[in-house]
mmCIF file of C-alpha atoms in Angstrom:
data_model
loop_
_atom_site.group_PDB
_atom_site.id
_atom_site.type_symbol
_atom_site.label_atom_id
_atom_site.label_comp_id
_atom_site.label_asym_id
_atom_site.label_seq_id
_atom_site.Cartn_x
_atom_site.Cartn_y
_atom_site.Cartn_z
ATOM 1 C CA TYR A 1326 -19.546 43.707 83.207
ATOM 2 C CA LYS A 1327 -20.243 46.426 85.614
ATOM 3 C CA ASN A 1328 -17.747 48.866 86.351
ATOM 4 C CA GLY A 1329 -14.778 47.248 88.457
ATOM 5 C CA GLU A 1330 -16.189 43.944 88.366
ATOM 6 C CA VAL A 1331 -13.691 41.866 86.511
ATOM 7 C CA PRO A 1332 -10.843 43.199 88.584
ATOM 8 C CA ARG A 1333 -12.657 42.228 91.615
ATOM 9 C CA MET A 1334 -13.389 38.962 90.270
ATOM 10 C CA ILE A 1335 -9.826 38.076 89.018
ATOM 11 C CA LEU A 1336 -8.408 39.445 92.721
ATOM 12 C CA ASP A 1337 -10.792 36.721 94.054
ATOM 13 C CA ILE A 1338 -9.744 33.699 91.824
ATOM 14 C CA LEU A 1339 -6.055 34.338 92.159
ATOM 15 C CA ARG A 1340 -6.779 34.527 96.023
ATOM 16 C CA GLN A 1341 -8.127 31.030 95.918
ATOM 17 C CA ALA A 1342 -5.541 29.848 93.453
ATOM 18 C CA LYS A 1343 -2.713 27.778 94.802
ATOM 19 C CA THR A 1344 -0.498 28.374 91.850
ATOM 20 C CA PRO A 1345 -0.060 30.661 89.169
ATOM 21 C CA MET A 1346 -2.896 30.695 86.969
ATOM 22 C CA GLY A 1347 -2.812 31.229 82.956
ATOM 23 C CA THR A 1348 -4.881 34.054 81.361
ATOM 24 C CA ASN A 1349 -7.586 31.429 79.586
ATOM 25 C CA GLU A 1350 -7.833 29.791 82.891
ATOM 26 C CA ILE A 1351 -8.764 32.836 84.649
ATOM 27 C CA ALA A 1352 -11.292 34.027 82.025
ATOM 28 C CA HIS A 1353 -12.903 30.458 82.253
ATOM 29 C CA ALA A 1354 -13.040 30.803 85.808
ATOM 30 C CA VAL A 1355 -14.797 34.160 85.473
ATOM 31 C CA ALA A 1356 -17.327 32.814 82.937
ATOM 32 C CA LYS A 1357 -18.082 30.426 85.413
ATOM 33 C CA LEU A 1358 -18.873 33.088 88.086
ATOM 34 C CA LYS A 1359 -20.946 35.155 85.121
ATOM 35 C CA ASN A 1360 -22.879 31.862 84.648
ATOM 36 C CA VAL A 1361 -21.652 32.516 81.034
ATOM 37 C CA SER A 1362 -20.609 29.522 78.370
ATOM 38 C CA SER A 1363 -16.762 29.991 78.239
ATOM 39 C CA ASP A 1364 -16.744 28.180 74.666
ATOM 40 C CA SER A 1365 -19.668 31.056 73.333
ATOM 41 C CA GLY A 1366 -17.050 33.521 71.741
ATOM 42 C CA SER A 1367 -13.934 33.022 73.933
ATOM 43 C CA LYS A 1368 -12.711 36.396 72.725
ATOM 44 C CA LYS A 1369 -15.317 37.895 74.157
ATOM 45 C CA ILE A 1370 -14.590 36.278 77.406
ATOM 46 C CA VAL A 1371 -10.829 36.491 76.921
ATOM 47 C CA ASN A 1372 -9.796 40.120 75.804
ATOM 48 C CA PRO A 1373 -11.345 41.706 78.757
ATOM 49 C CA ILE A 1374 -9.238 39.412 80.887
ATOM 50 C CA ARG A 1375 -6.628 40.104 79.407
ATOM 51 C CA GLN A 1376 -7.127 43.896 79.425
ATOM 52 C CA ALA A 1377 -8.038 43.943 83.030
ATOM 53 C CA LEU A 1378 -4.618 42.072 84.066
ATOM 54 C CA GLN A 1379 -2.675 44.225 82.025
ATOM 55 C CA ARG A 1380 -4.124 47.063 84.105
ATOM 56 C CA MET A 1381 -3.980 45.216 87.615
ATOM 57 C CA ARG A 1382 -0.003 44.998 86.586
ATOM 58 C CA ARG A 1383 0.657 48.465 85.933
ATOM 59 C CA HIS A 1384 -1.204 48.865 89.614
ATOM 60 C CA GLY A 1385 0.845 46.730 91.340
ATOM 61 C CA HIS A 1386 -1.780 44.171 91.829
ATOM 62 C CA VAL A 1387 -0.698 40.963 89.938
ATOM 63 C CA GLU A 1388 2.408 40.291 88.318
ATOM 64 C CA PRO A 1389 3.289 37.573 85.302
ATOM 65 C CA VAL A 1390 5.875 34.564 86.294
ATOM 66 C CA GLY A 1391 5.881 32.720 83.096
ATOM 67 C CA ARG A 1392 4.012 31.075 80.226
ATOM 68 C CA LEU A 1393 2.769 28.045 79.341
ATOM 69 C CA PRO A 1394 3.640 26.149 76.634
ATOM 70 C CA GLY A 1395 1.852 26.586 73.303
ATOM 71 C CA ALA A 1396 1.619 29.038 70.010
ATOM 72 C CA GLY A 1397 3.104 32.200 70.267
ATOM 73 C CA GLY A 1398 4.830 32.003 73.654
ATOM 74 C CA GLY A 1399 1.448 30.402 75.226
ATOM 75 C CA PRO A 1400 -0.640 31.979 77.950
ATOM 76 C CA ILE A 1401 0.716 34.182 80.323
ATOM 77 C CA LEU A 1402 1.020 32.985 84.096
ATOM 78 C CA TRP A 1403 -0.687 35.119 86.606
ATOM 79 C CA GLN A 1404 -0.045 35.658 90.693
ATOM 80 C CA LEU A 1405 -0.933 38.204 93.105
ATOM 81 C CA ILE A 1406 1.936 40.259 94.207
ATOM 82 C CA SER A 1407 2.296 39.734 97.804
#
């Protein structure tokens, strides 16, 4: 990924979302935008998204609003801070 590309894609994806999105859901949407198979090395795709979301949270761009059901509490649901 180019510098700053992942946060920009995440912001675009969340702007278009009608409801909060899970981390994995955001990662699959980014993979689709990059024309990358989201199945190939899912950790390679999900980890940069997770890290970008955490940085964006610290900077006040996104916020966690809950979790999806699943192992370990499930993926975090994210939305833009308005």
